[in-house]
Amino acid sequence: MKKKRITSAAAHLAINGGPPVRKKTPPQKMLVDDAEARAVAAVLKSGRLTSLSNDTTDRFEKAFADYCGTKHCVAVNSGTAALHVALAAAGAGPGDEVVAPPYTFIATVSAIIQQNAVPVFADIDRETLNIDPALIEKKITRRTKAIVPVHLFGLPADMDRITAIAKRRGITVIEDACQAHGALYKGRRTGSMGDMACFSFQESKNMAAGEGGAIVTNSGALADKCRIIRHIGMAAKYEYVALGYNYRMPAMSAAVALAQLRKLDSFNERRARMADYYRKNLAGLPVKIYDPPAGVVSANHLFPVTLPTCGIDHTFEIYKALAAENVPVWWVYPRPLNTVEFIKNKRAYSKGCPFDCPHAAPSKVAGGGCPVADELSARTLVLATAPCYSEAVARDTVKAIRKVLPEYL
Ligand SMILES: Cc1ncc(COP(=O)(O)O)c(C=O)c1O
């Protein structure tokens, strides 16, 4: 596509001094009410604030496992911690490889590196923005310990194909469901399809606790391992059986998470309404929007929109012009993780670990071409769907897109 020269007619754009669509960008925040306040106050008044002395975290675990349709849940203090614990429980370590998509939040991959394993990137499918199962096959070696599909922006990855590939080879599947609480894949909730699945309850997520995370699984053995790793490697008081971390979820966070879990379905309905509004009202514009494949219900964590721009600078101009209109539009992942400097240059732990660790395959470079992720990350913005926003925000976002795009394309 040829880049358009902005004319004087564009003086109506806020970036050029014209009146913005909204006076101020509405902040994204959690939707909380008395339910969360009462639950937190009860924990606080009890004087027992740790999960070791207060049963709120246990109660949240039971409720969240029931919601996901899994037997076990191990609550932790972030989604990153959940991924780290799950990878450790899967036995991923020095010399092992873990296949992951390059188009995701950094935590998906930093947890792999934290565990001293090498991330191996399989490119994404241009119709879903999720990891492409056909490309996973090509990345598997005898060193592959796990596959971490991400349900990006709330849309479940192609789990039937991914679990079939993994099963044939005895590889562990860890769903990164940090953006997909309550999404459905062929009638099953995200979290219930992999050997383990990881969730985040960070403030922006579909249900939140401020910070928080969880691993869900149907395996009692994996759940036991996760519990030990999250609790500094202790199987019982002062019985140290493994290398572990203090990743326990505090009781006050669990109290918030329990209250939010009860509202998750209604939050997701609000997100779906925002997504439907975008889908209907962006029709006819030269942007690509992503419809869930048959049998898949997205949790609509964000609403991705791919622009027909010519390169990252062109996207940046449009992004800045939209931001100036004061609507909640973000460019969350402008480049794929295989191109992030410290990963590309294999600088994580000192002395080359894990990439050049003596246990790792010498030819393995973490980077490597992911042309679809390269192309789409440079052109894909996301629109807000958070339940704190009213339909007026969705309306203004579409208005801003309709105002800005013709001046740049
Ligand atoms: C896909 C994905 N994975 C992992 C994480 C990490 O979660 P947390 O921020 O709770 O550590 C996030 C959170 O932003 C995420 O979006």
Short mmCIF file of C-alpha atoms and ligand atoms in Angstrom, two decimals:
data_model
loop_
_atom_site.label_atom_id
_atom_site.label_comp_id
_atom_site.label_asym_id
_atom_site.label_seq_id
_atom_site.Cartn_x
_atom_site.Cartn_y
_atom_site.Cartn_z
CA MET A 1 0.00 0.00 0.00
CA LYS A 2 1.19 3.49 -0.85
CA LYS A 3 1.44 5.90 2.09
CA LYS A 4 -0.88 8.89 1.73
CA ARG A 5 0.41 12.44 2.18
CA ILE A 6 -1.61 14.27 4.82
CA THR A 7 -3.33 17.34 3.38
CA SER A 8 -4.56 20.53 5.06
CA ALA A 9 -8.01 18.93 5.21
CA ALA A 10 -6.58 16.88 8.04
CA ALA A 11 -6.68 19.97 10.29
CA HIS A 12 -9.83 18.49 11.84
CA LEU A 13 -7.75 15.68 13.37
CA ALA A 14 -6.91 16.19 17.05
CA ILE A 15 -3.26 15.44 16.31
CA ASN A 16 -3.23 18.53 14.07
CA GLY A 17 -5.02 20.73 16.62
CA GLY A 18 -8.63 19.87 15.75
CA PRO A 19 -11.23 18.97 18.43
CA PRO A 20 -10.74 15.39 19.73
CA VAL A 21 -13.59 12.87 19.64
CA ARG A 22 -13.43 12.64 23.46
CA LYS A 23 -12.23 15.30 25.89
CA LYS A 24 -10.08 12.80 27.84
CA THR A 25 -9.05 9.18 27.37
CA PRO A 26 -11.17 7.16 29.80
CA PRO A 27 -8.86 5.19 32.12
CA GLN A 28 -9.16 1.42 32.17
CA LYS A 29 -9.92 0.16 35.65
CA MET A 30 -11.35 -2.84 37.40
CA LEU A 31 -15.09 -2.94 37.92
CA VAL A 32 -15.50 -3.44 41.67
CA ASP A 33 -18.30 -2.83 44.13
CA ASP A 34 -19.20 -3.64 47.72
CA ALA A 35 -18.75 -7.37 47.13
CA GLU A 36 -14.96 -7.00 46.76
CA ALA A 37 -14.80 -4.37 49.54
CA ARG A 38 -16.67 -6.61 52.02
CA ALA A 39 -14.60 -9.66 51.12
CA VAL A 40 -11.30 -7.82 51.59
CA ALA A 41 -12.47 -6.24 54.84
CA ALA A 42 -13.39 -9.66 56.23
CA VAL A 43 -9.91 -11.01 55.52
CA LEU A 44 -8.25 -7.90 56.93
CA LYS A 45 -10.31 -7.97 60.12
CA SER A 46 -9.41 -11.62 60.65
CA GLY A 47 -5.76 -10.67 61.08
CA ARG A 48 -4.86 -13.79 59.04
CA LEU A 49 -3.68 -12.50 55.70
CA THR A 50 -1.56 -15.29 54.27
CA SER A 51 -2.92 -18.29 52.39
CA LEU A 52 -1.18 -20.41 55.02
CA SER A 53 -3.46 -19.19 57.80
CA ASN A 54 -6.60 -18.04 55.96
CA ASP A 55 -8.73 -20.41 53.88
CA THR A 56 -9.89 -17.77 51.34
CA THR A 57 -7.19 -18.79 48.86
CA ASP A 58 -8.25 -22.47 49.17
CA ARG A 59 -11.87 -21.47 48.58
CA PHE A 60 -10.90 -19.47 45.51
CA GLU A 61 -8.91 -22.43 44.18
CA LYS A 62 -11.89 -24.74 44.51
CA ALA A 63 -14.26 -22.25 42.86
CA PHE A 64 -11.89 -21.49 39.99
CA ALA A 65 -11.18 -25.17 39.28
CA ASP A 66 -14.96 -25.79 39.20
CA TYR A 67 -15.42 -22.87 36.81
CA CYS A 68 -12.72 -24.12 34.43
CA GLY A 69 -13.93 -27.71 34.65
CA THR A 70 -10.67 -29.01 36.08
CA LYS A 71 -9.93 -31.07 39.17
CA HIS A 72 -7.26 -28.81 40.65
CA CYS A 73 -6.26 -25.18 40.90
CA VAL A 74 -3.08 -23.80 42.45
CA ALA A 75 -3.33 -20.05 43.06
CA VAL A 76 -0.20 -17.93 42.77
CA ASN A 77 0.62 -14.22 42.79
CA SER A 78 0.83 -13.51 39.02
CA GLY A 79 0.33 -15.04 35.61
CA THR A 80 4.08 -14.98 35.11
CA ALA A 81 4.53 -16.97 38.32
CA ALA A 82 1.86 -19.42 37.11
CA LEU A 83 3.80 -20.01 33.88
CA HIS A 84 7.07 -20.37 35.75
CA VAL A 85 5.59 -22.90 38.19
CA ALA A 86 3.87 -24.88 35.41
CA LEU A 87 7.07 -25.08 33.35
CA ALA A 88 9.03 -26.16 36.42
CA ALA A 89 6.38 -28.79 37.24
CA ALA A 90 6.60 -30.04 33.63
CA GLY A 91 10.32 -30.55 34.22
CA ALA A 92 11.47 -27.98 31.63
CA GLY A 93 15.05 -27.02 32.35
CA PRO A 94 18.57 -26.63 30.92
CA GLY A 95 18.87 -28.14 27.44
CA ASP A 96 15.12 -28.34 26.94
CA GLU A 97 13.17 -26.46 24.31
CA VAL A 98 9.69 -25.02 24.69
CA VAL A 99 7.65 -24.09 21.63
CA ALA A 100 5.72 -20.81 21.93
CA PRO A 101 4.25 -18.14 19.67
CA PRO A 102 6.24 -14.94 19.07
CA TYR A 103 3.15 -12.73 19.12
CA THR A 104 2.22 -12.47 22.80
CA PHE A 105 3.15 -10.68 26.01
CA ILE A 106 6.78 -11.15 27.06
CA ALA A 107 5.85 -13.19 30.17
CA THR A 108 4.94 -16.23 28.04
CA VAL A 109 8.57 -16.42 26.98
CA SER A 110 10.38 -14.95 29.98
CA ALA A 111 8.96 -17.77 32.11
CA ILE A 112 10.56 -20.30 29.73
CA ILE A 113 13.92 -18.54 29.97
CA GLN A 114 13.55 -18.16 33.73
CA GLN A 115 13.34 -21.95 33.86
CA ASN A 116 16.61 -22.09 31.88
CA ALA A 117 14.93 -23.64 28.85
CA VAL A 118 15.22 -22.28 25.30
CA PRO A 119 12.11 -20.73 23.70
CA VAL A 120 11.57 -21.90 20.13
CA PHE A 121 9.15 -19.76 18.17
CA ALA A 122 6.46 -21.17 15.89
CA ASP A 123 4.82 -18.49 13.76
CA ILE A 124 1.18 -17.49 14.03
CA ASP A 125 -1.85 -18.16 11.86
CA ARG A 126 -2.92 -15.01 10.04
CA GLU A 127 -6.62 -15.80 10.50
CA THR A 128 -6.52 -16.08 14.31
CA LEU A 129 -3.23 -14.45 15.43
CA ASN A 130 -2.64 -17.62 17.47
CA ILE A 131 0.20 -20.15 17.13
CA ASP A 132 -0.08 -22.16 13.90
CA PRO A 133 -0.26 -25.90 14.72
CA ALA A 134 1.24 -26.86 11.34
CA LEU A 135 4.34 -24.84 12.22
CA ILE A 136 4.60 -26.32 15.72
CA GLU A 137 5.25 -29.72 14.11
CA LYS A 138 8.26 -28.30 12.27
CA LYS A 139 9.79 -26.92 15.47
CA ILE A 140 9.65 -30.09 17.52
CA THR A 141 12.91 -31.87 18.28
CA ARG A 142 13.88 -34.57 20.75
CA ARG A 143 14.59 -31.74 23.18
CA THR A 144 11.06 -30.31 23.11
CA LYS A 145 9.64 -30.50 26.60
CA ALA A 146 6.52 -28.39 26.30
CA ILE A 147 4.29 -26.36 24.00
CA VAL A 148 2.78 -23.15 25.33
CA PRO A 149 -0.12 -22.05 23.12
CA VAL A 150 -1.48 -18.62 24.03
CA HIS A 151 -5.20 -17.83 23.67
CA LEU A 152 -4.35 -14.36 22.45
CA PHE A 153 -6.79 -11.49 22.99
CA GLY A 154 -9.23 -14.05 24.42
CA LEU A 155 -9.49 -16.28 21.33
CA PRO A 156 -8.72 -19.95 22.06
CA ALA A 157 -5.86 -21.50 20.08
CA ASP A 158 -6.50 -24.59 17.94
CA MET A 159 -6.29 -26.96 20.90
CA ASP A 160 -7.43 -30.18 19.18
CA ARG A 161 -4.53 -30.06 16.76
CA ILE A 162 -2.05 -28.88 19.38
CA THR A 163 -2.91 -31.55 21.93
CA ALA A 164 -2.85 -34.24 19.21
CA ILE A 165 0.69 -33.21 18.18
CA ALA A 166 1.83 -33.20 21.81
CA LYS A 167 0.20 -36.50 22.70
CA ARG A 168 1.88 -38.36 19.86
CA ARG A 169 5.27 -37.29 21.23
CA GLY A 170 4.69 -37.21 24.98
CA ILE A 171 5.13 -33.42 25.16
CA THR A 172 3.43 -31.35 27.88
CA VAL A 173 0.92 -28.70 26.81
CA ILE A 174 0.64 -25.61 29.01
CA GLU A 175 -2.13 -23.25 27.93
CA ASP A 176 -1.33 -19.59 28.46
CA ALA A 177 -4.90 -18.58 29.24
CA CYS A 178 -3.92 -15.29 30.88
CA GLN A 179 -6.18 -13.40 28.46
CA ALA A 180 -8.93 -15.98 28.07
CA HIS A 181 -10.88 -16.61 31.29
CA GLY A 182 -14.18 -18.21 30.35
CA ALA A 183 -13.53 -18.56 26.60
CA LEU A 184 -14.89 -21.73 25.00
CA TYR A 185 -13.34 -24.16 22.55
CA LYS A 186 -15.82 -26.74 21.23
CA GLY A 187 -17.81 -26.52 24.45
CA ARG A 188 -14.79 -26.73 26.76
CA ARG A 189 -13.49 -23.86 28.85
CA THR A 190 -9.97 -22.62 28.27
CA GLY A 191 -7.80 -24.12 30.95
CA SER A 192 -9.31 -27.58 30.69
CA MET A 193 -7.56 -28.78 27.53
CA GLY A 194 -3.83 -28.72 28.18
CA ASP A 195 -1.94 -30.73 30.80
CA MET A 196 -1.87 -27.47 32.74
CA ALA A 197 -3.14 -23.95 32.07
CA CYS A 198 -2.06 -20.60 33.45
CA PHE A 199 -4.22 -17.59 34.24
CA SER A 200 -3.46 -14.02 35.29
CA PHE A 201 -5.64 -11.89 37.53
CA GLN A 202 -3.68 -8.70 36.93
CA GLU A 203 -5.86 -5.59 36.95
CA SER A 204 -6.62 -5.49 33.19
CA LYS A 205 -7.69 -9.13 32.88
CA ASN A 206 -11.21 -10.49 32.29
CA MET A 207 -11.41 -11.12 36.02
CA ALA A 208 -8.85 -9.54 38.28
CA ALA A 209 -7.39 -9.35 41.75
CA GLY A 210 -5.01 -6.44 41.15
CA GLU A 211 -2.23 -8.98 40.80
CA GLY A 212 -2.64 -12.75 40.90
CA GLY A 213 -2.47 -15.95 38.92
CA ALA A 214 -3.39 -19.63 38.91
CA ILE A 215 -2.49 -22.96 37.38
CA VAL A 216 -5.34 -25.37 36.69
CA THR A 217 -4.91 -29.05 35.84
CA ASN A 218 -6.65 -32.41 35.96
CA SER A 219 -3.47 -34.12 37.13
CA GLY A 220 -3.12 -34.63 40.87
CA ALA A 221 0.61 -35.27 40.46
CA LEU A 222 1.20 -32.00 38.57
CA ALA A 223 -0.97 -30.06 41.03
CA ASP A 224 1.09 -31.45 43.94
CA LYS A 225 4.32 -30.40 42.20
CA CYS A 226 2.92 -26.93 41.53
CA ARG A 227 1.92 -26.54 45.19
CA ILE A 228 5.42 -27.43 46.34
CA ILE A 229 7.16 -25.13 43.84
CA ARG A 230 4.88 -22.19 44.72
CA HIS A 231 5.60 -22.72 48.44
CA ILE A 232 9.44 -22.38 48.35
CA GLY A 233 9.83 -26.07 47.63
CA MET A 234 8.20 -27.25 50.86
CA ALA A 235 5.98 -30.34 50.87
CA ALA A 236 5.12 -29.71 54.54
CA LYS A 237 6.37 -27.30 57.20
CA TYR A 238 10.18 -27.08 56.85
CA GLU A 239 10.26 -30.20 54.71
CA TYR A 240 12.27 -28.97 51.72
CA VAL A 241 11.88 -31.32 48.77
CA ALA A 242 12.56 -29.19 45.66
CA LEU A 243 13.73 -25.84 44.38
CA GLY A 244 10.79 -23.53 44.81
CA TYR A 245 9.71 -19.90 45.07
CA ASN A 246 7.41 -17.85 47.23
CA TYR A 247 4.59 -17.36 44.75
CA ARG A 248 1.66 -17.82 47.18
CA MET A 249 -1.51 -15.80 46.55
CA PRO A 250 -2.31 -13.56 49.55
CA ALA A 251 -5.76 -14.05 51.11
CA MET A 252 -6.86 -10.47 50.30
CA SER A 253 -6.14 -11.04 46.59
CA ALA A 254 -8.05 -14.33 46.75
CA ALA A 255 -11.00 -12.51 48.33
CA VAL A 256 -11.10 -10.08 45.40
CA ALA A 257 -10.64 -12.92 42.89
CA LEU A 258 -13.55 -14.88 44.42
CA ALA A 259 -15.86 -11.89 44.16
CA GLN A 260 -14.73 -11.23 40.57
CA LEU A 261 -15.17 -14.87 39.56
CA ARG A 262 -18.88 -14.59 40.39
CA LYS A 263 -19.09 -11.70 37.90
CA LEU A 264 -16.87 -13.18 35.19
CA ASP A 265 -19.67 -14.37 32.91
CA SER A 266 -21.45 -11.01 33.08
CA PHE A 267 -18.14 -9.19 32.46
CA ASN A 268 -17.55 -11.40 29.42
CA GLU A 269 -21.07 -10.68 28.13
CA ARG A 270 -20.28 -6.95 28.29
CA ARG A 271 -17.01 -7.54 26.46
CA ALA A 272 -18.87 -9.55 23.80
CA ARG A 273 -21.31 -6.66 23.30
CA MET A 274 -18.41 -4.21 22.78
CA ALA A 275 -16.79 -6.66 20.33
CA ASP A 276 -20.09 -7.07 18.42
CA TYR A 277 -20.40 -3.30 18.19
CA TYR A 278 -16.90 -3.02 16.72
CA ARG A 279 -17.53 -5.90 14.33
CA LYS A 280 -20.74 -4.36 12.98
CA ASN A 281 -19.56 -0.77 12.85
CA LEU A 282 -16.10 -1.26 11.38
CA ALA A 283 -17.59 -3.18 8.46
CA GLY A 284 -16.74 -1.56 5.17
CA LEU A 285 -13.46 -0.05 6.42
CA PRO A 286 -10.20 -1.38 4.98
CA VAL A 287 -9.21 -3.10 8.23
CA LYS A 288 -9.05 -6.78 9.06
CA ILE A 289 -11.06 -8.00 12.01
CA TYR A 290 -10.94 -11.52 13.37
CA ASP A 291 -14.03 -13.72 13.58
CA PRO A 292 -13.78 -16.72 15.91
CA PRO A 293 -13.63 -20.04 14.01
CA ALA A 294 -16.70 -22.32 14.24
CA GLY A 295 -17.17 -23.77 17.72
CA VAL A 296 -15.01 -21.13 19.39
CA VAL A 297 -16.24 -18.38 21.73
CA SER A 298 -13.70 -15.66 22.45
CA ALA A 299 -13.38 -14.04 25.88
CA ASN A 300 -12.77 -10.79 23.93
CA HIS A 301 -9.95 -9.66 26.18
CA LEU A 302 -9.10 -7.09 23.51
CA PHE A 303 -10.40 -6.52 19.97
CA PRO A 304 -7.55 -6.68 17.42
CA VAL A 305 -7.77 -4.67 14.21
CA THR A 306 -5.14 -5.05 11.49
CA LEU A 307 -4.51 -1.99 9.35
CA PRO A 308 -3.53 -2.11 5.67
CA THR A 309 -0.50 0.06 6.46
CA CYS A 310 2.88 -0.01 4.81
CA GLY A 311 5.24 -0.65 7.67
CA ILE A 312 5.69 0.15 11.31
CA ASP A 313 6.16 3.94 10.89
CA HIS A 314 2.88 4.28 9.02
CA THR A 315 1.09 2.32 11.76
CA PHE A 316 2.71 4.54 14.37
CA GLU A 317 1.36 7.68 12.69
CA ILE A 318 -2.17 6.26 12.70
CA TYR A 319 -1.79 5.05 16.26
CA LYS A 320 -0.68 8.52 17.42
CA ALA A 321 -3.56 10.16 15.57
CA LEU A 322 -6.07 7.79 17.21
CA ALA A 323 -4.54 8.29 20.65
CA ALA A 324 -4.88 12.07 20.17
CA GLU A 325 -8.63 11.54 19.71
CA ASN A 326 -8.60 10.27 23.33
CA VAL A 327 -10.06 6.84 22.67
CA PRO A 328 -8.71 3.63 24.28
CA VAL A 329 -6.79 2.14 21.34
CA TRP A 330 -3.42 0.52 22.02
CA TRP A 331 -0.56 -1.02 20.13
CA VAL A 332 0.24 -3.71 22.63
CA TYR A 333 2.75 -5.90 20.77
CA PRO A 334 4.39 -3.80 18.02
CA ARG A 335 7.02 -6.43 17.36
CA PRO A 336 7.29 -10.17 17.84
CA LEU A 337 9.29 -11.56 20.74
CA ASN A 338 11.85 -13.32 18.53
CA THR A 339 13.05 -9.85 17.55
CA VAL A 340 13.37 -8.52 21.11
CA GLU A 341 17.04 -7.63 21.59
CA PHE A 342 17.88 -9.72 24.65
CA ILE A 343 16.26 -12.79 23.12
CA LYS A 344 17.62 -12.30 19.61
CA ASN A 345 21.10 -11.69 20.99
CA LYS A 346 20.78 -14.60 23.42
CA ARG A 347 21.47 -12.50 26.51
CA ALA A 348 19.41 -13.64 29.47
CA TYR A 349 21.29 -15.26 32.32
CA SER A 350 25.01 -14.59 32.30
CA LYS A 351 27.49 -16.84 30.46
CA GLY A 352 25.03 -17.40 27.61
CA CYS A 353 22.49 -19.41 29.59
CA PRO A 354 20.06 -20.74 28.59
CA PHE A 355 20.70 -20.27 24.86
CA ASP A 356 24.37 -21.25 24.74
CA CYS A 357 24.29 -23.45 27.80
CA PRO A 358 26.42 -26.59 27.26
CA HIS A 359 23.23 -28.66 27.56
CA ALA A 360 21.41 -26.78 24.78
CA ALA A 361 21.56 -27.77 21.12
CA PRO A 362 24.43 -25.69 19.69
CA SER A 363 22.57 -24.82 16.49
CA LYS A 364 19.49 -23.55 18.26
CA VAL A 365 18.92 -19.85 17.96
CA ALA A 366 15.91 -18.54 19.79
CA GLY A 367 15.05 -16.08 17.01
CA GLY A 368 14.47 -17.27 13.51
CA GLY A 369 11.95 -16.13 10.99
CA CYS A 370 8.33 -15.66 11.88
CA PRO A 371 7.17 -13.66 8.85
CA VAL A 372 3.47 -13.64 9.70
CA ALA A 373 4.09 -12.33 13.23
CA ASP A 374 6.58 -9.81 11.82
CA GLU A 375 4.04 -8.51 9.35
CA LEU A 376 0.94 -8.50 11.57
CA SER A 377 2.53 -7.13 14.75
CA ALA A 378 3.62 -4.10 12.74
CA ARG A 379 0.03 -3.43 11.65
CA THR A 380 -2.26 -4.60 14.44
CA LEU A 381 -3.82 -2.28 17.03
CA VAL A 382 -6.27 -3.34 19.73
CA LEU A 383 -9.53 -1.74 20.83
CA ALA A 384 -10.72 -1.80 24.42
CA THR A 385 -13.47 -4.15 25.56
CA ALA A 386 -13.12 -3.84 29.34
CA PRO A 387 -16.43 -3.83 31.22
CA CYS A 388 -15.56 -0.51 32.87
CA TYR A 389 -16.22 1.13 29.51
CA SER A 390 -19.67 2.17 28.40
CA GLU A 391 -21.07 1.66 24.92
CA ALA A 392 -20.40 5.36 24.35
CA VAL A 393 -16.68 4.55 24.48
CA ALA A 394 -17.08 1.90 21.76
CA ARG A 395 -19.11 4.38 19.72
CA ASP A 396 -16.44 7.08 20.05
CA THR A 397 -13.67 4.61 19.24
CA VAL A 398 -15.36 3.72 15.96
CA LYS A 399 -15.99 7.42 15.30
CA ALA A 400 -12.27 8.15 15.82
CA ILE A 401 -11.24 5.32 13.50
CA ARG A 402 -13.65 6.54 10.81
CA LYS A 403 -12.31 10.08 11.26
CA VAL A 404 -8.60 9.21 11.22
CA LEU A 405 -8.17 6.34 8.75
CA PRO A 406 -9.20 8.11 5.52
CA GLU A 407 -6.51 10.72 6.14
CA TYR A 408 -3.74 8.14 6.26
CA LEU A 409 -4.72 5.39 3.84
C1 LIG B 1 -0.54 -13.71 27.41
C2 LIG B 1 -0.05 -13.35 28.78
N1 LIG B 1 0.75 -14.22 29.42
C3 LIG B 1 1.22 -13.95 30.65
C4 LIG B 1 0.90 -12.79 31.32
C5 LIG B 1 1.51 -12.51 32.65
O1 LIG B 1 0.57 -12.26 33.65
P1 LIG B 1 0.97 -11.32 34.89
O2 LIG B 1 1.01 -9.92 34.42
O3 LIG B 1 -0.14 -11.57 35.88
O4 LIG B 1 2.28 -11.79 35.40
C6 LIG B 1 0.05 -11.87 30.70
C7 LIG B 1 -0.32 -10.63 31.40
O5 LIG B 1 -0.33 -9.54 30.90
C8 LIG B 1 -0.42 -12.14 29.39
O6 LIG B 1 -1.20 -11.27 28.75
#
